[in-house]
Coordinates of C-alpha atoms in Angstrom, one line a residue:
M1 CA 106.0 102.4 -93.6
H2 CA 108.2 105.1 -92.2
P3 CA 111.9 104.0 -92.6
L4 CA 112.5 104.6 -88.9
N5 CA 109.6 102.2 -88.0
K6 CA 111.4 99.4 -89.9
K7 CA 114.5 100.0 -87.9
V8 CA 112.6 100.2 -84.6
K9 CA 111.1 96.8 -85.2
F10 CA 114.5 95.2 -85.1
M11 CA 115.4 96.8 -81.8
K12 CA 116.4 94.5 -78.9
D13 CA 112.9 94.3 -77.3
S14 CA 110.9 94.5 -80.5
I15 CA 109.1 97.7 -79.8
D16 CA 107.4 99.9 -82.4
F17 CA 106.1 103.1 -80.9
G18 CA 104.1 104.1 -84.0
S19 CA 101.9 101.0 -84.7
M20 CA 102.0 98.5 -81.9
E21 CA 98.7 98.3 -79.9
I22 CA 98.8 100.8 -77.0
P23 CA 98.0 98.3 -74.2
K24 CA 100.6 95.8 -75.4
L25 CA 103.2 98.6 -76.0
F26 CA 102.5 100.1 -72.5
R27 CA 102.9 96.6 -70.9
K28 CA 106.2 96.0 -72.7
L29 CA 107.6 99.3 -71.3
L30 CA 105.8 99.3 -67.9
I31 CA 106.8 95.8 -66.6
P32 CA 110.6 96.2 -66.8
T33 CA 110.4 99.9 -65.9
V34 CA 108.4 99.2 -62.7
L35 CA 110.7 96.3 -61.9
G36 CA 113.7 98.6 -62.4
M37 CA 112.1 101.1 -60.1
V38 CA 111.4 98.4 -57.5
F39 CA 115.1 97.6 -57.5
S40 CA 115.7 101.4 -57.1
A41 CA 113.3 101.2 -54.2
V42 CA 115.3 98.3 -52.8
F43 CA 118.4 100.4 -53.2
V44 CA 116.8 103.2 -51.0
I45 CA 115.1 100.9 -48.5
T46 CA 118.3 98.8 -47.9
D47 CA 120.3 101.9 -47.0
G48 CA 117.6 102.9 -44.5
I49 CA 117.4 99.4 -43.0
F50 CA 121.2 99.0 -42.6
V51 CA 121.7 102.5 -41.3
G52 CA 118.9 102.2 -38.8
Q53 CA 119.6 98.7 -37.6
G54 CA 123.4 98.9 -37.9
I55 CA 124.3 102.4 -36.8
G56 CA 121.2 103.7 -35.0
S57 CA 118.3 106.2 -35.0
D58 CA 120.5 109.3 -35.0
A59 CA 122.3 108.0 -38.2
L60 CA 118.9 107.5 -39.9
A61 CA 118.0 111.1 -39.0
A62 CA 121.4 112.3 -40.3
V63 CA 120.9 110.7 -43.6
N64 CA 117.5 112.3 -43.9
I65 CA 119.1 115.7 -43.3
T66 CA 121.4 115.2 -46.3
A67 CA 118.7 113.6 -48.5
P68 CA 117.6 116.8 -50.3
L69 CA 121.1 117.0 -51.9
F70 CA 120.6 113.5 -53.4
L71 CA 117.1 114.5 -54.6
I72 CA 118.5 117.6 -56.3
S73 CA 121.0 115.5 -58.2
T74 CA 118.5 112.9 -59.2
G75 CA 116.1 115.7 -60.3
I76 CA 118.7 117.3 -62.5
G77 CA 119.4 113.8 -64.1
L78 CA 115.6 113.3 -64.6
M79 CA 115.2 116.8 -66.0
F80 CA 117.8 116.2 -68.7
G81 CA 116.5 112.6 -69.2
V82 CA 112.9 113.7 -69.8
G83 CA 113.8 116.8 -71.8
A84 CA 116.2 115.1 -74.1
S85 CA 114.0 112.0 -74.5
V86 CA 110.9 114.0 -75.4
V87 CA 112.9 116.0 -78.1
A88 CA 114.6 112.8 -79.3
S89 CA 111.3 110.9 -79.5
I90 CA 109.8 113.6 -81.7
H91 CA 113.0 113.6 -83.9
L92 CA 112.8 109.8 -84.2
S93 CA 109.1 110.0 -85.2
Q94 CA 110.2 112.3 -88.0
G95 CA 113.2 110.1 -89.1
K96 CA 115.8 112.5 -87.8
L97 CA 118.2 110.0 -86.2
K98 CA 121.3 112.2 -86.0
A99 CA 119.4 115.0 -84.3
A100 CA 118.1 112.5 -81.7
R101 CA 121.6 111.2 -81.0
I102 CA 123.0 114.7 -80.7
N103 CA 120.3 115.6 -78.1
V104 CA 121.2 112.6 -76.0
T105 CA 124.9 113.3 -76.1
Q106 CA 124.5 116.9 -75.2
A107 CA 122.2 116.0 -72.2
V108 CA 124.7 113.5 -70.8
V109 CA 127.8 115.7 -71.2
V110 CA 126.3 119.0 -70.0
S111 CA 124.5 117.5 -66.9
S112 CA 127.6 115.5 -65.9
L113 CA 129.9 118.5 -66.1
F114 CA 127.5 120.8 -64.2
L115 CA 127.0 118.3 -61.4
A116 CA 130.7 117.6 -61.0
V117 CA 131.3 121.3 -60.4
L118 CA 128.3 121.7 -58.2
W119 CA 129.0 118.9 -55.7
G120 CA 132.7 119.7 -55.7
V121 CA 131.8 123.2 -54.4
V122 CA 129.3 121.9 -51.9
C123 CA 131.8 119.5 -50.4
L124 CA 134.1 122.4 -49.5
F125 CA 131.3 123.8 -47.3
A126 CA 129.8 120.5 -46.0
P127 CA 129.4 121.5 -42.3
Q128 CA 127.7 124.8 -43.2
V129 CA 125.4 123.1 -45.7
A130 CA 124.4 120.4 -43.1
V131 CA 123.5 123.1 -40.6
W132 CA 121.6 125.0 -43.3
L133 CA 119.7 121.8 -44.0
G134 CA 118.5 121.6 -40.4
S135 CA 121.1 119.5 -38.7
S136 CA 121.4 119.8 -34.9
E137 CA 124.7 119.7 -33.2
R138 CA 124.1 116.1 -32.2
L139 CA 123.5 115.0 -35.8
L140 CA 126.2 117.2 -37.4
P141 CA 129.2 114.8 -37.3
L142 CA 127.2 112.0 -38.8
A143 CA 125.7 114.1 -41.5
V144 CA 129.0 115.6 -42.5
E145 CA 130.7 112.2 -42.6
Y146 CA 128.0 110.9 -44.9
M147 CA 128.2 113.9 -47.2
Y148 CA 132.0 113.6 -47.7
W149 CA 131.6 110.0 -49.0
F150 CA 128.4 110.6 -50.9
L151 CA 128.4 113.9 -52.7
P152 CA 131.3 113.4 -55.0
F153 CA 129.6 110.4 -56.6
L154 CA 126.1 112.0 -57.1
V155 CA 127.1 112.7 -60.8
F156 CA 126.8 109.0 -61.4
S157 CA 123.4 108.9 -59.8
A158 CA 122.2 111.6 -62.2
L159 CA 123.7 109.8 -65.2
L160 CA 121.9 106.6 -64.2
S161 CA 118.6 108.5 -63.8
S162 CA 118.8 110.2 -67.2
G163 CA 120.4 107.3 -69.1
M164 CA 117.5 104.9 -68.5
F165 CA 115.2 107.3 -70.5
F166 CA 117.5 106.9 -73.5
V167 CA 117.9 103.2 -73.2
R168 CA 114.1 102.8 -73.1
L169 CA 113.7 105.1 -76.0
D170 CA 116.1 102.9 -77.9
G171 CA 113.7 100.0 -77.3
S172 CA 115.6 98.2 -74.5
P173 CA 113.5 98.6 -71.3
N174 CA 114.8 95.2 -70.1
Y175 CA 118.4 96.5 -70.2
A176 CA 117.2 99.7 -68.4
M177 CA 115.8 97.4 -65.7
L178 CA 119.1 95.7 -65.3
C179 CA 120.8 99.1 -64.8
N180 CA 118.8 99.4 -61.6
A181 CA 118.7 95.7 -60.6
I182 CA 122.4 95.0 -60.6
P183 CA 123.5 98.1 -58.7
A184 CA 120.8 97.4 -56.1
V185 CA 122.1 93.9 -55.5
V186 CA 125.7 95.2 -55.2
N187 CA 124.5 97.9 -52.8
I188 CA 122.8 95.4 -50.5
L189 CA 125.9 93.2 -50.4
L190 CA 128.3 96.2 -49.8
D191 CA 126.0 97.7 -47.2
Y192 CA 126.1 94.5 -45.1
V193 CA 129.9 94.1 -45.5
F194 CA 130.8 97.8 -44.9
I195 CA 128.4 98.4 -42.0
F196 CA 128.2 95.0 -40.1
I197 CA 131.5 93.4 -40.9
F198 CA 134.0 96.3 -41.5
K199 CA 132.1 98.6 -39.0
W200 CA 132.7 101.6 -41.2
G201 CA 129.5 103.4 -40.0
M202 CA 128.3 106.3 -42.1
M203 CA 131.3 106.1 -44.4
G204 CA 130.4 102.5 -45.2
A205 CA 126.8 103.3 -45.9
A206 CA 127.6 106.2 -48.2
L207 CA 130.4 104.3 -50.0
A208 CA 128.2 101.3 -50.7
T209 CA 125.5 103.4 -52.2
S210 CA 128.1 105.4 -54.3
L211 CA 129.7 102.3 -55.7
G212 CA 126.3 101.0 -56.8
Y213 CA 125.6 104.3 -58.7
I214 CA 129.0 104.1 -60.4
L215 CA 128.2 100.6 -61.6
G216 CA 124.8 101.6 -62.9
A217 CA 126.1 104.6 -64.7
G218 CA 128.9 102.5 -66.2
M219 CA 126.3 100.2 -67.7
I220 CA 124.5 103.2 -69.2
V221 CA 127.7 104.5 -70.8
V222 CA 128.5 101.1 -72.2
Y223 CA 125.1 100.8 -73.8
L224 CA 125.1 104.3 -75.3
S225 CA 128.6 103.8 -76.7
R226 CA 127.5 100.9 -79.0
R227 CA 127.1 102.4 -82.4
K228 CA 124.8 99.5 -83.5
N229 CA 122.0 101.0 -81.3
V230 CA 119.7 103.6 -82.8
I231 CA 120.4 105.9 -79.8
H232 CA 124.1 106.2 -79.1
F233 CA 126.7 108.8 -78.3
C234 CA 128.0 110.9 -81.2
R235 CA 130.9 113.4 -81.4
V236 CA 129.8 116.9 -80.6
K237 CA 131.8 119.7 -82.3
L238 CA 133.4 122.4 -80.3
S239 CA 133.0 125.3 -82.8
K240 CA 131.3 128.5 -81.7
K241 CA 128.3 127.6 -83.8
S242 CA 128.0 124.2 -82.3
M243 CA 128.3 125.6 -78.8
R244 CA 125.5 128.0 -79.5
L245 CA 123.3 125.2 -80.8
T246 CA 124.2 123.1 -77.8
W247 CA 123.2 125.9 -75.5
R248 CA 119.9 126.4 -77.3
N249 CA 119.2 122.6 -77.2
V250 CA 120.1 122.4 -73.5
R251 CA 117.8 125.3 -72.6
Y252 CA 114.9 123.7 -74.4
M253 CA 115.5 120.3 -72.8
C254 CA 115.6 122.0 -69.4
H255 CA 112.4 123.8 -70.3
L256 CA 110.6 120.6 -71.0
G257 CA 112.1 118.6 -68.1
A258 CA 112.0 121.4 -65.5
S259 CA 108.8 120.0 -64.0
T260 CA 110.4 116.7 -63.4
F261 CA 113.3 118.4 -61.6
L262 CA 110.8 120.3 -59.6
C263 CA 109.0 117.1 -58.6
E264 CA 112.3 115.8 -57.1
A265 CA 113.0 119.2 -55.7
A266 CA 109.5 119.2 -54.1
I267 CA 110.4 116.0 -52.2
A268 CA 113.6 117.8 -51.1
C269 CA 111.5 120.7 -50.0
M270 CA 109.2 118.4 -48.1
M271 CA 112.2 116.9 -46.3
F272 CA 113.8 120.2 -45.7
A273 CA 110.7 121.8 -44.3
G274 CA 109.6 118.6 -42.5
N275 CA 112.9 118.3 -40.8
Y276 CA 112.6 121.8 -39.4
V277 CA 108.9 121.2 -38.3
F278 CA 109.6 117.8 -36.7
I279 CA 112.7 118.9 -34.8
H280 CA 110.7 121.9 -33.5
Y281 CA 107.8 119.8 -32.2
L282 CA 109.5 116.4 -31.4
G283 CA 113.2 116.9 -31.5
E284 CA 115.7 114.4 -33.1
D285 CA 113.3 111.5 -32.5
G286 CA 110.7 113.2 -34.6
V287 CA 113.2 113.6 -37.5
A288 CA 114.1 109.9 -37.2
A289 CA 110.4 109.0 -37.4
F290 CA 110.0 111.4 -40.4
S291 CA 113.0 109.9 -42.1
I292 CA 111.1 106.5 -42.3
A293 CA 108.3 108.3 -44.2
C294 CA 110.9 110.0 -46.4
Y295 CA 112.4 106.7 -47.3
F296 CA 109.0 105.4 -48.1
F297 CA 107.7 108.4 -50.1
P298 CA 110.3 108.4 -52.9
I299 CA 109.5 104.7 -53.4
I300 CA 105.9 105.5 -54.1
F301 CA 107.1 108.3 -56.3
M302 CA 109.4 105.9 -58.2
V303 CA 106.5 103.6 -59.1
Y304 CA 104.4 106.5 -60.3
N305 CA 107.4 107.9 -62.1
A306 CA 107.8 104.4 -63.7
I307 CA 104.2 104.6 -65.0
G308 CA 104.8 108.1 -66.4
Q309 CA 108.2 107.2 -67.9
S310 CA 106.6 104.1 -69.6
A311 CA 104.0 106.3 -71.2
Q312 CA 106.4 109.1 -72.1
P313 CA 108.0 107.7 -75.3
I314 CA 104.6 106.5 -76.5
L315 CA 103.0 109.9 -75.9
S316 CA 105.9 111.9 -77.3
Y317 CA 106.5 109.7 -80.4
N318 CA 102.8 109.7 -81.4
F319 CA 102.4 113.4 -80.5
G320 CA 105.3 114.1 -82.9
A321 CA 103.6 111.8 -85.5
G322 CA 100.3 113.7 -85.1
D323 CA 98.3 110.6 -83.8
A324 CA 96.0 112.2 -81.2
M325 CA 94.0 109.0 -80.6
R326 CA 97.1 107.0 -79.6
V327 CA 98.1 109.8 -77.3
R328 CA 94.8 109.8 -75.5
S329 CA 94.7 106.1 -75.2
A330 CA 98.2 105.9 -73.7
F331 CA 97.4 108.7 -71.2
R332 CA 94.2 107.1 -70.0
L333 CA 95.9 103.8 -69.5
A334 CA 98.7 105.4 -67.5
L335 CA 96.3 107.3 -65.3
G336 CA 94.2 104.2 -64.5
T337 CA 97.3 102.2 -63.7
A338 CA 98.6 104.9 -61.3
V339 CA 95.3 105.3 -59.5
T340 CA 95.1 101.5 -58.9
C341 CA 98.7 101.5 -57.5
G342 CA 97.8 104.4 -55.3
L343 CA 94.9 102.5 -53.7
V344 CA 97.1 99.5 -53.2
F345 CA 99.9 101.5 -51.6
F346 CA 97.5 103.2 -49.2
A347 CA 96.0 100.0 -48.1
L348 CA 99.3 98.3 -47.5
T349 CA 100.7 101.2 -45.5
A350 CA 97.6 101.4 -43.3
L351 CA 97.6 97.7 -42.7
F352 CA 101.3 97.1 -42.2
N353 CA 102.5 100.3 -40.6
H354 CA 104.1 98.5 -37.6
Q355 CA 106.0 96.1 -39.8
I356 CA 107.2 98.9 -42.1
V357 CA 108.6 100.9 -39.2
A358 CA 110.1 97.8 -37.6
M359 CA 112.2 97.2 -40.7
F360 CA 114.1 100.5 -40.1
I361 CA 114.4 100.8 -36.3
D362 CA 113.9 98.8 -33.2
R363 CA 110.8 99.2 -31.0
S364 CA 113.0 100.5 -28.2
Y365 CA 113.6 103.8 -30.0
P366 CA 111.0 106.6 -29.2
A367 CA 110.9 107.3 -32.9
Y368 CA 109.2 103.9 -33.5
D369 CA 105.8 104.9 -31.9
I370 CA 105.9 108.3 -33.6
A371 CA 106.3 106.7 -37.0
V372 CA 103.7 104.0 -36.5
A373 CA 101.1 106.6 -35.6
G374 CA 102.1 108.9 -38.5
L375 CA 102.5 106.6 -41.5
P376 CA 98.8 105.9 -42.2
L377 CA 98.1 109.6 -42.0
F378 CA 100.9 110.3 -44.4
A379 CA 99.8 107.6 -46.8
S380 CA 96.3 109.1 -47.1
G381 CA 97.4 111.3 -50.1
F382 CA 98.9 108.5 -52.2
I383 CA 95.9 108.3 -54.6
F384 CA 95.9 112.0 -55.4
F385 CA 99.7 111.9 -55.7
A386 CA 99.3 109.3 -58.4
V387 CA 97.0 111.5 -60.5
N388 CA 99.2 114.5 -60.0
I389 CA 102.5 112.9 -61.1
V390 CA 101.0 111.2 -64.2
S391 CA 99.3 114.4 -65.2
I392 CA 102.5 116.4 -65.0
G393 CA 104.2 113.7 -67.1
Y394 CA 101.5 114.0 -69.8
F395 CA 101.9 117.7 -70.2
Q396 CA 105.7 117.3 -70.5
S397 CA 105.4 114.5 -73.1
V398 CA 103.3 116.7 -75.4
E399 CA 105.5 119.8 -75.1
R400 CA 103.1 121.6 -72.8
A401 CA 105.7 122.8 -70.3
R402 CA 103.7 125.7 -68.9
P403 CA 100.8 123.8 -67.2
A404 CA 103.3 121.2 -66.0
M405 CA 105.4 123.8 -64.4
M406 CA 102.5 125.6 -62.8
I407 CA 101.1 122.4 -61.3
T408 CA 104.5 121.3 -60.0
V409 CA 105.3 124.6 -58.4
L410 CA 101.9 124.8 -56.6
R411 CA 102.1 121.1 -55.5
G412 CA 105.7 120.9 -54.4
F413 CA 106.4 124.3 -53.0
V414 CA 103.4 126.6 -52.4
F415 CA 100.9 124.1 -51.1
M416 CA 103.6 121.9 -49.4
V417 CA 105.3 124.7 -47.4
L418 CA 102.0 126.3 -46.4
C419 CA 100.6 123.0 -45.2
L420 CA 103.7 121.9 -43.4
F421 CA 104.0 125.1 -41.4
G422 CA 100.3 125.9 -41.2
L423 CA 98.5 122.7 -40.5
P424 CA 100.4 121.8 -37.3
L425 CA 99.2 125.1 -35.8
L426 CA 95.7 123.7 -36.0
L427 CA 96.2 119.9 -35.5
K428 CA 99.6 119.8 -33.7
V429 CA 101.7 116.6 -34.6
P430 CA 98.9 114.9 -36.7
G431 CA 98.9 118.1 -38.8
I432 CA 102.5 117.5 -39.8
W433 CA 101.8 114.1 -41.1
L434 CA 98.6 115.3 -42.9
A435 CA 100.4 118.3 -44.5
V436 CA 101.7 116.4 -47.6
P437 CA 98.3 114.7 -48.3
L438 CA 96.5 118.0 -48.1
A439 CA 99.0 119.5 -50.5
E440 CA 98.4 116.7 -53.0
I441 CA 94.6 117.1 -52.6
L442 CA 94.9 120.9 -53.4
T443 CA 97.0 120.1 -56.4
F444 CA 94.5 117.5 -57.6
L445 CA 91.7 120.2 -57.4
V446 CA 93.9 122.5 -59.6
I447 CA 94.3 119.8 -62.2
M448 CA 90.6 119.1 -62.2
A449 CA 90.0 122.8 -62.7
I450 CA 92.3 122.8 -65.7
Y451 CA 90.6 119.7 -67.1
Y452 CA 87.1 121.1 -66.9
R453 CA 88.0 124.6 -68.1
K454 CA 90.2 123.9 -71.1
H455 CA 90.1 120.1 -71.7
Q456 CA 93.9 120.2 -72.1
W457 CA 94.5 116.6 -71.0
V458 CA 93.0 115.0 -74.1
R459 CA 92.5 117.6 -76.7
R460 CA 94.8 119.7 -78.8

């Protein structure tokens, strides 16, 4: 047996990526990962519910205006998380423990420094950025207030996003779940206290969320600081040679994880373009209605992402070990799970659209009826979305960054923008809601073309 496999068997959650049966291994990773993502979803939904019910429809729209900035931060964290974990998984499969630890340390340090500088600069120009993101004069004060209390803490959001990859790779998916669950509970409590008791408005909503991210990131740092774990922080040298190697490693991580960043950026693009289109056709009430879909869409993405993230270490480890059969088995299992979830999500959204909208805003707001009519149309693409996200994750996990990048760019930018601005010209308001599903269907057709032409999914 490989010496690393012996060590992995004594990890916290008894996970062996190299020999455990694929269905059992996938379940061990999937259940806590999905639960963790559910808590992340609660994190997101709670903010929307408290903002909508406690501050109002305009506040909900203002948060949606600033949401692309959050998604960019999360995307950068996921990019480094995926890139570093793929590289580290392959190193672990080859017994190179020190190299895996160095990759993880470099990912955390470089991404944190970059985001601290980025959001510091953006805060200096918050009003201009809010206008550029599509804010109207009516929404601008609320959007800027939220940004001032939210942007400085997004570095912790990114650290939480990337850190959970490393914790799962170390064989502790249950701890990774807690890193989502505990901050979610804290966020719910603080949202209630800050918005309904202290009456702090947008500042309270932003601060509650930020403190939750700080707590989750702190848990990640504590875990990765324990030297008894296989994956832990190590000291990185500051010599010229080390800096060159760090730059090389970071570039490769970003290359592998770029598709994940673009998946998040695609949601930001959807919100950015959607805000412009909705405000053009339906004004601020349209943006408020769209914001409910935008709270809902990342939740679906989180579950699909959880499925992909659960498969990722299995795929990458066995790809590095040269076991193509286990790679194929893991991918098919992930794909079937995602499609099943897509069917369930579509059915629930179509059946309970009134109840979903009522969680966020009162029936007295004009945005209520707009959202109720639009959500089932919006949800019609969830099944195709499932296949697309898991397929992108597969290509990344086996170091095939080029097809992953091509699919992501087409899906999230080319098709999305064309559909959002083009379909309403033909179908008016229903066309706005159907734009995202159409973009997912077009992406699915591209993936099918790749499959039938080159068989890249399951063959090397």
